[in-house]
Amino acid sequence: MADETWVVTMPKLGETVTEGTIGSWLKNVGDTVEFDDPLFEVSTDKVDSEIPSPYDGVILEIYVQAGETVPVGTDVVRIGPPGSTPGAAPAADAPAAEATESTAAADDPQAGQSAMAEGAGVVHDLTMPKLGETVTEGTIGSWLKNAGDTIEFDDPLFEVSTDKVDSEIPSPYDGVLLEILVQAGETVPVGTVVARIGEPGATPSGSGAVAPATPASGPAAQPTSSASSATPAAAAGKNYSPIVRRLAAENGIDLGTVTGTGAGGRIRREDIQAAIEKRPAQGAAAPGVTPSAPTGAAPAAAPAAAPAAQAPAAGMGPQAVPAVPGVPDERDEIQTLSKMRLAVAAGMVQSLQISPQVWTSIEVDYENVEIARRKHKDAYRKATGASLSYLTFVSKAACEALLKFPAVNSSIDVPNKTQTFHPYVNLGIAVDLDQKGLIVPVVKDADQLNLKGIGINIKKQAEKGRNGQLGIDEMKGSTFTITNVGPFQSYASAPIINQPNVAILCTDGVARKPVAIGDTIAIHSVGIIGMVYDHRAFDGSTASMFLLELRNILQTRDWDAELGG
């Protein structure tokens, strides 16, 4: 079983952190885990964090119990591939905390040569990460460190390309890069060992040349490429990364015509982008002419007078592209997406894939709220330091309405045929980080707070979020979320649900408008409140009644009395 299991070590949660304490285990031996499932909690002198599983599989052994404090890099849990049975022999006879050499060295004599390098001590295997739930392989884009280099925690080590994202992978350890096992341009399954890191001061054995890769066993264990350091095709750039293949297909680029600038002539994403940009200057296809198809696809010529939207000619392969791709403009600026933007993007797509989302809305006459705001806003700001905004009133009213309609304040698990109703409100408030991304800090037990308490806590959590001071626990556990785009004078919005909530409320812009009051016309403050909900959890009647209750609270509550008269 040694070759078929993976060991998760105590992570280094900060540059000066040298040890961590297991707070609690969130999984037990024998439990099935999936990628990104929370495994255990770690406490250090700086932060408490929930550590997710880097693999799909089964918990085979727990080495470090709750309450124990161990050094960074200590093995804490062993995971086997899906279907494994606990009780199989571990990779080494002694717990990793007492190990003096790599477990890989014990199993693989060739790997042992480098693991036993002078002063190597504990050797850590660095594997191809899983950069998404459906990702099964990755391509090494480039190495940012060389064998023999000293590295520190969080130093960028290598770039990985998948069919979804390009990412820079940081080092999880301080030490020395002993071996590079997968060279730039190679595509290997998730879990494959790509490099080995020794303790600070270790000396790599040999010349530091790239060694053959050590694939991890399990469902995704077989490499999709047999390229190694001696494989000419990979050095010639023929082993294209998923993102290179996709960009080429989408833009009608013949990879055989592209000169690679990567190691050994490997074609990089930048090379494809350069080819796209240069195409007009090199005689780009005129309107109506199909651009070059990917290698292996039949050429498709079309009459010069054919319309631009003409479909590709028959006989083209599955990667055929529309007849005329967008022509790049030299004024365009291409920027790499930030990690936060990629995380937001992934979360939004995942939410839409999980739940059928429906939008409904209601118009609210805020005049009752506006009268109280005008009367109390100065005193409120002086007492709390917070603005007496419409969001504060909506949040208070929402907490009351949620307790009357528990389905809206629930979580649903269709695979397990369960729905969990929360008799409390942990209110998530979406916070914009200067247009660079979104976070959702949580006001815990918001239903127990009065109007002032809710306003103060929203302000505090938003400020901590913008200053990067929120702990992980302060962004977990929401039961319902509100996003407030009203200050930007939006009219009506349909946001995406913040999983695992089953609904999200949006407060849009408030404007002075004529309204009918009996048989008379008056000018009041009016705005739309919209809600997107998971149709699996409840139906349109519940959504509409919830919004009606929310509106009635806002329009009829004696807010003046609640604010102190």
XYZ file of C-alpha atoms in Angstrom:
565
model
C 0.000 0.000 0.000
C 2.988 2.324 0.361
C 2.860 3.304 -3.295
C -0.890 3.783 -3.212
C -1.298 6.227 -0.365
C -0.692 9.903 0.241
C 0.405 11.592 3.449
C -0.805 15.043 4.485
C 1.671 16.944 6.635
C 1.375 19.737 9.170
C 1.251 22.842 6.955
C 3.296 25.975 7.487
C 0.706 28.706 8.017
C 3.104 31.631 8.114
C 6.735 32.518 7.457
C 7.740 32.346 11.131
C 5.491 29.425 12.091
C 7.444 26.299 13.063
C 4.743 24.123 14.630
C 1.001 23.648 14.828
C -1.577 22.099 17.133
C -4.345 19.837 15.865
C -7.501 21.543 17.106
C -9.946 18.858 16.072
C -10.400 16.177 13.446
C -13.301 16.734 11.070
C -12.966 13.251 9.537
C -12.370 9.824 11.071
C -10.427 6.759 10.005
C -12.458 4.968 7.357
C -14.249 8.098 6.173
C -14.392 8.801 2.446
C -13.060 12.264 1.591
C -13.162 14.322 -1.564
C -10.834 17.009 -2.829
C -11.203 20.173 -0.705
C -13.210 18.472 2.072
C -12.138 19.912 5.478
C -9.881 17.350 7.185
C -8.731 18.929 10.438
C -8.306 22.231 12.247
C -4.880 23.640 13.059
C -4.066 26.248 15.689
C -0.824 28.226 15.681
C 0.288 31.294 17.616
C -0.988 33.390 14.695
C -4.090 31.806 13.200
C -6.663 29.013 13.377
C -7.239 27.309 10.027
C -9.261 24.486 8.535
C -7.049 22.231 6.378
C -8.720 20.731 3.279
C -7.952 17.382 1.703
C -5.698 17.577 -1.373
C -6.959 14.195 -2.598
C -10.055 12.088 -3.199
C -9.856 8.895 -1.164
C -10.274 7.229 2.235
C -8.726 8.147 5.627
C -6.462 5.187 6.449
C -4.546 6.431 9.489
C -4.401 9.457 11.772
C -0.916 9.954 13.197
C -1.442 13.062 15.337
C -4.387 13.332 17.718
C -6.418 16.424 18.619
C -4.542 18.576 21.104
C -1.063 17.431 20.033
C 1.506 19.994 18.872
C 3.988 18.905 16.189
C 6.560 20.615 13.934
C 5.694 21.848 10.457
C 6.183 19.017 7.949
C 5.179 16.243 10.362
C 2.945 13.610 8.782
C -0.490 13.874 10.390
C -2.784 11.686 8.284
C -2.549 9.018 5.580
C -5.076 8.879 2.730
C -5.604 5.980 0.361
C -7.349 5.920 -3.013
C -11.140 5.554 -3.156
C -12.205 2.110 -1.960
C -9.177 1.606 0.304
C -9.543 -0.302 3.562
C -8.078 1.115 6.805
C -5.547 -1.101 8.522
C -3.151 -1.444 5.595
C 0.519 -1.018 6.436
C 1.738 2.585 6.468
C 4.473 3.839 4.193
C 6.998 3.532 7.013
C 7.105 1.606 10.296
C 7.534 4.715 12.431
C 5.369 7.829 12.435
C 6.685 10.515 10.128
C 7.370 12.777 13.107
C 10.362 10.535 13.884
C 11.409 9.898 10.294
C 14.888 10.895 9.179
C 14.476 10.214 5.500
C 11.834 10.390 2.801
C 9.188 7.679 2.783
C 9.632 7.742 -0.972
C 13.226 6.671 -0.421
C 12.077 3.610 1.517
C 9.849 2.513 -1.314
C 11.853 3.567 -4.342
C 15.621 2.851 -4.413
C 16.179 5.362 -7.204
C 14.376 8.053 -5.255
C 16.341 7.009 -2.199
C 19.597 8.113 -3.793
C 18.466 11.723 -3.716
C 16.598 11.352 -0.431
C 19.780 10.220 1.236
C 21.676 13.206 -0.129
C 24.093 14.725 2.341
C 22.212 16.517 5.117
C 18.856 16.019 3.461
C 17.106 14.932 6.676
C 13.350 14.766 6.189
C 12.542 14.913 2.483
C 9.170 16.186 1.311
C 7.523 15.016 -1.889
C 5.841 17.852 -3.777
C 2.971 16.580 -5.936
C 0.995 17.911 -8.876
C -1.831 19.823 -7.156
C -5.507 19.415 -7.948
C -6.555 22.890 -9.089
C -10.261 22.172 -9.399
C -12.811 19.484 -8.651
C -12.859 18.154 -12.216
C -9.144 18.593 -12.938
C -7.280 15.278 -13.303
C -3.948 16.389 -14.791
C -1.674 19.375 -15.101
C 1.205 20.535 -17.277
C 4.383 22.015 -15.818
C 4.603 25.395 -17.504
C 8.059 26.361 -16.235
C 10.277 25.846 -13.224
C 11.001 29.019 -11.273
C 13.713 27.329 -9.147
C 16.522 24.938 -10.010
C 17.785 21.827 -8.238
C 20.121 22.965 -5.475
C 18.357 26.298 -4.923
C 17.502 27.328 -1.385
C 13.791 28.035 -1.074
C 11.609 29.557 1.589
C 8.002 29.009 2.510
C 5.675 30.512 -0.112
C 8.443 31.051 -2.701
C 7.034 30.416 -6.221
C 8.357 27.035 -7.377
C 6.733 26.249 -10.718
C 3.863 27.141 -13.002
C 1.049 24.709 -13.770
C -1.336 24.852 -16.734
C -4.636 22.981 -16.823
C -7.574 23.240 -19.183
C -9.126 25.713 -16.748
C -6.394 27.863 -15.232
C -2.697 28.769 -15.120
C -1.330 28.888 -11.573
C 1.936 29.605 -9.812
C 2.595 26.936 -7.150
C 4.389 28.124 -3.986
C 6.664 26.056 -1.776
C 4.991 24.699 1.358
C 8.388 24.324 3.080
C 11.698 26.026 3.824
C 14.605 24.002 2.490
C 16.544 23.012 -0.617
C 15.131 21.806 -3.920
C 16.791 18.381 -4.179
C 15.248 17.004 -7.366
C 13.000 18.040 -10.209
C 11.122 14.938 -11.346
C 8.843 16.390 -14.047
C 10.292 18.786 -16.578
C 8.655 21.809 -18.153
C 6.176 20.806 -20.820
C 5.254 17.428 -19.343
C 1.635 16.619 -18.505
C 1.100 14.326 -15.520
C -1.865 13.240 -13.358
C -2.832 15.009 -10.157
C -0.866 13.511 -7.261
C 2.279 12.746 -9.293
C 5.450 13.651 -7.395
C 7.041 16.505 -9.349
C 9.885 17.518 -7.024
C 11.546 16.739 -3.710
C 12.514 19.271 -1.065
C 15.080 18.637 1.669
C 15.748 20.453 4.900
C 17.730 23.743 4.888
C 21.389 23.088 4.173
C 20.821 19.824 2.326
C 23.000 19.110 -0.694
C 21.457 17.500 -3.785
C 23.166 14.354 -4.980
C 24.374 14.112 -8.562
C 24.166 16.921 -11.065
C 20.642 17.940 -10.237
C 19.355 16.818 -13.626
C 15.701 16.082 -14.017
C 14.820 12.579 -12.808
C 11.922 10.414 -13.995
C 8.563 11.317 -12.498
C 7.041 9.217 -9.709
C 3.307 8.990 -10.359
C 0.907 8.561 -7.480
C -1.372 5.535 -7.604
C -5.111 5.737 -7.639
C -7.794 6.567 -10.121
C -5.748 9.199 -11.941
C -2.428 7.439 -11.625
C -1.580 6.727 -15.256
C 0.239 9.621 -16.902
C -1.340 10.971 -20.033
C 2.098 11.606 -21.443
C 5.057 9.282 -21.389
C 7.455 12.160 -21.916
C 10.526 12.271 -19.694
C 13.809 14.124 -19.708
C 14.903 11.897 -22.558
C 11.772 12.271 -24.655
C 12.558 14.340 -27.761
C 8.896 15.089 -28.488
C 8.432 16.873 -25.209
C 11.661 18.851 -25.671
C 10.460 19.806 -29.121
C 7.267 21.211 -27.664
C 4.933 18.543 -29.074
C 3.430 17.773 -25.649
C 1.126 20.757 -25.616
C -0.478 21.910 -22.389
C -4.300 21.895 -22.193
C -4.500 25.678 -22.245
C -2.216 25.882 -25.303
C -4.366 23.357 -27.142
C -7.550 25.223 -26.218
C -6.238 28.683 -27.196
C -4.964 27.330 -30.498
C -8.282 25.651 -31.285
C -10.356 28.677 -30.329
C -8.289 30.992 -32.496
C -7.562 28.748 -35.458
C -3.801 28.582 -34.822
C -1.842 25.724 -36.423
C 0.517 24.631 -33.647
C 2.943 23.340 -36.262
C 3.567 26.941 -37.353
C 4.274 28.329 -33.866
C 7.814 28.703 -32.550
C 7.991 27.869 -28.845
C 9.994 30.045 -26.463
C 9.818 27.640 -23.522
C 12.406 25.130 -22.401
C 13.431 22.890 -25.285
C 11.227 24.815 -27.684
C 8.038 24.155 -25.720
C 5.081 26.239 -26.868
C 3.770 28.421 -24.055
C 0.495 30.302 -23.701
C 2.391 33.527 -24.440
C 3.543 32.077 -27.762
C -0.062 31.420 -28.827
C -1.110 34.904 -27.756
C 1.792 36.374 -29.737
C 0.744 34.360 -32.799
C -2.799 35.690 -32.461
C -1.554 39.276 -32.200
C 0.783 38.950 -35.167
C -1.747 37.313 -37.437
C -3.221 40.519 -38.983
C 0.257 41.832 -39.799
C 1.189 38.528 -41.419
C -1.805 38.415 -43.722
C -4.644 37.305 -41.507
C -7.526 35.487 -43.073
C -9.865 37.845 -44.869
C -13.558 37.852 -43.979
C -15.121 34.644 -45.238
C -11.896 32.603 -45.200
C -11.512 29.935 -42.541
C -8.242 30.311 -40.604
C -5.783 27.460 -40.271
C -7.287 24.521 -38.464
C -5.425 22.688 -35.682
C -2.914 20.102 -36.841
C -4.655 17.033 -38.190
C -7.860 18.821 -39.184
C -8.791 18.983 -42.847
C -8.206 22.414 -44.385
C -11.418 24.287 -45.041
C -11.477 26.860 -47.789
C -14.487 29.092 -48.344
C -15.386 31.523 -51.115
C -14.172 35.036 -50.478
C -17.725 36.311 -50.564
C -18.974 33.913 -47.879
C -20.484 35.568 -44.798
C -18.335 35.894 -41.702
C -20.653 33.658 -39.658
C -20.341 30.742 -42.090
C -19.865 27.389 -40.333
C -16.546 25.517 -40.704
C -16.321 23.276 -43.722
C -17.381 19.663 -43.403
C -14.677 17.237 -42.432
C -12.969 19.432 -39.851
C -12.084 17.754 -36.565
C -13.795 18.305 -33.209
C -11.495 21.240 -32.452
C -12.623 23.189 -35.506
C -13.360 26.852 -34.831
C -15.759 29.410 -36.299
C -14.798 30.780 -39.700
C -13.504 34.150 -38.462
C -12.300 34.580 -34.877
C -12.226 38.010 -33.291
C -9.424 40.101 -34.750
C -7.189 41.407 -31.942
C -6.741 45.132 -31.635
C -3.259 46.473 -30.915
C -4.781 48.726 -28.267
C -5.975 45.737 -26.223
C -4.262 45.075 -22.911
C -4.044 41.475 -21.690
C -3.612 40.948 -17.954
C -3.229 37.771 -15.926
C -6.245 37.119 -13.724
C -5.565 37.499 -10.007
C -5.913 34.548 -7.651
C -8.918 36.248 -6.056
C -10.638 36.789 -9.394
C -10.022 33.146 -10.302
C -11.415 32.049 -6.937
C -14.515 34.207 -7.373
C -14.985 32.856 -10.889
C -14.705 29.258 -9.743
C -17.154 29.829 -6.898
C -19.733 31.459 -9.141
C -19.591 28.699 -11.759
C -19.765 26.025 -9.079
C -22.843 27.649 -7.521
C -24.673 27.728 -10.849
C -23.785 24.081 -11.440
C -25.074 23.043 -8.021
C -28.474 24.693 -7.815
C -31.336 25.791 -10.086
C -31.502 29.520 -9.346
C -34.635 31.651 -9.666
C -34.989 35.423 -9.231
C -37.980 37.245 -7.798
C -38.326 40.798 -6.506
C -40.576 43.284 -4.743
C -40.831 47.078 -4.689
C -40.405 48.670 -1.272
C -41.550 52.093 -0.103
C -38.685 53.137 2.167
C -40.291 56.377 3.341
C -40.844 54.989 6.853
C -37.174 54.034 6.984
C -36.072 57.336 5.433
C -37.856 59.410 8.094
C -36.039 57.498 10.849
C -32.715 57.764 9.012
C -32.934 61.530 8.676
C -33.822 61.953 12.338
C -31.184 59.649 13.824
C -28.297 59.375 11.341
C -26.032 61.971 12.989
C -26.524 60.665 16.522
C -26.158 57.088 15.272
C -22.851 57.827 13.543
C -21.539 59.636 16.625
C -22.489 56.726 18.888
C -21.379 53.841 16.662
C -19.027 55.243 14.028
C -21.199 53.548 11.406
C -23.513 54.958 8.761
C -27.238 54.418 9.315
C -27.732 52.924 5.867
C -30.676 51.191 4.234
C -28.635 47.972 4.470
C -28.815 48.113 8.267
C -32.613 48.244 8.222
C -32.921 45.561 5.543
C -30.581 43.270 7.485
C -32.618 43.621 10.680
C -35.897 43.053 8.833
C -34.443 40.050 6.948
C -33.380 38.365 10.193
C -36.950 38.590 11.506
C -38.499 37.385 8.242
C -36.078 34.443 8.010
C -37.233 33.066 11.346
C -40.823 33.101 10.044
C -39.840 31.315 6.817
C -37.259 28.695 7.904
C -36.920 27.160 4.429
C -35.268 30.379 3.231
C -32.731 30.056 6.063
C -31.812 26.442 5.384
C -29.244 24.241 3.640
C -30.164 21.405 1.292
C -28.338 18.174 0.518
C -30.193 16.481 -2.327
C -27.780 13.501 -2.715
C -28.387 12.596 0.934
C -32.072 13.613 0.729
C -31.859 16.048 3.657
C -32.635 19.694 4.378
C -31.176 21.439 7.441
C -33.189 24.271 9.006
C -31.187 26.821 11.008
C -32.997 28.314 14.048
C -30.500 31.205 14.033
C -29.272 33.651 11.412
C -25.593 33.863 10.533
C -25.760 36.763 8.118
C -23.241 36.905 5.269
C -22.612 40.397 3.870
C -20.901 40.587 0.453
C -18.044 43.108 0.533
C -16.375 44.565 -2.569
C -12.582 44.862 -2.355
C -12.086 47.952 -4.506
C -13.342 46.122 -7.631
C -10.654 43.455 -7.257
C -12.922 40.746 -5.899
C -15.546 39.853 -3.314
C -15.488 38.366 0.160
C -18.413 37.455 2.410
C -17.717 38.092 6.106
C -20.337 36.681 8.462
C -22.205 38.370 11.321
C -22.873 35.420 13.644
C -26.267 35.206 15.415
C -27.412 38.401 13.748
C -31.004 37.635 14.770
C -29.996 38.272 18.396
C -28.784 41.820 17.641
C -30.776 45.041 17.656
C -30.569 47.586 14.850
C -27.460 49.257 16.274
C -25.746 45.934 16.908
C -26.282 44.783 13.336
C -24.977 48.074 11.916
C -21.875 48.029 14.112
C -21.038 44.416 13.266
C -21.533 44.890 9.518
C -19.154 47.871 9.594
C -16.572 46.009 11.688
C -16.566 42.892 9.502
C -16.432 44.921 6.281
C -13.461 46.962 7.508
C -11.587 43.859 8.636
C -12.214 42.286 5.244
C -10.919 45.283 3.310
C -7.833 45.410 5.553
C -7.124 41.693 5.138
C -7.677 41.002 8.838
C -10.536 38.496 8.665
C -9.883 35.019 9.998
C -11.112 31.982 8.108
C -13.804 31.324 10.731
C -15.197 34.828 10.167
C -16.024 33.936 6.572
C -17.642 30.558 7.286
C -21.013 29.412 8.484
C -23.390 31.880 6.843
C -27.015 30.745 6.606
C -28.206 33.634 4.402
C -26.416 36.353 2.421
C -27.158 39.948 1.470
C -25.356 41.835 -1.285
C -25.791 45.593 -1.356
C -25.287 47.333 -4.703
C -27.774 50.061 -3.914
C -25.087 52.717 -3.337
C -24.202 52.355 -7.041
C -27.815 53.088 -7.996
C -28.564 49.741 -9.606
C -32.218 49.190 -10.484
C -32.804 45.434 -10.073
C -30.138 42.735 -9.680
C -30.018 38.924 -9.687
C -26.872 37.805 -7.816
C -25.546 34.225 -7.619
C -26.229 32.207 -4.456
C -23.455 31.984 -1.890
C -23.257 28.211 -1.327
C -24.330 26.398 0.817
C -27.074 29.007 1.373
C -30.311 28.474 -0.510
C -30.977 32.174 -1.098
C -29.291 35.562 -1.486
C -30.934 38.976 -1.122
C -29.940 42.035 -3.140
C -30.697 45.617 -2.062
C -30.739 47.871 -5.112
C -30.776 51.648 -5.480
C -33.311 53.841 -3.678
C -34.697 56.899 -5.486
C -37.337 59.566 -4.842
C -40.407 58.711 -6.923
C -44.114 59.551 -7.043
C -46.256 56.933 -5.303
C -49.984 56.582 -4.791
C -51.080 57.065 -1.182
C -54.785 56.350 -1.227
C -56.205 58.798 -3.726
C -53.253 61.181 -3.525
C -49.756 61.288 -5.001
C -46.666 61.742 -2.818
C -42.910 61.664 -3.387
C -41.327 58.797 -1.436
C -38.046 56.888 -1.335
C -38.617 53.707 -3.347
C -36.389 50.778 -4.326
C -36.370 47.155 -5.491
C -35.316 44.255 -3.287
C -34.583 41.064 -5.212
C -33.922 37.529 -4.063
C -32.350 34.624 -5.927
C -33.250 31.257 -4.427
C -32.516 27.569 -4.906
C -35.705 26.091 -6.331
C -34.821 22.709 -4.833
C -35.251 24.109 -1.312
C -38.573 25.954 -1.699
C -40.977 27.318 -4.274
C -42.034 30.680 -5.642
C -44.891 31.063 -3.169
C -42.474 30.860 -0.231
C -40.100 33.321 -1.884
C -42.879 35.816 -2.550
C -44.338 35.535 0.959
C -40.879 36.017 2.469
C -40.343 39.199 0.441
C -43.812 40.441 1.364
C -43.037 39.933 5.063
C -39.725 41.746 4.610
C -41.463 44.676 2.913
C -44.139 44.899 5.605
C -41.510 45.064 8.366
C -39.621 47.839 6.564
C -42.743 49.851 5.782
C -44.617 49.533 9.104
C -42.049 49.043 11.915
C -41.678 51.884 14.421
C -38.005 52.450 13.612
C -38.009 55.710 15.536
C -38.746 53.823 18.759
C -36.118 51.168 17.967
C -33.502 53.897 17.540
C -34.332 55.471 20.850
C -37.267 57.772 20.073
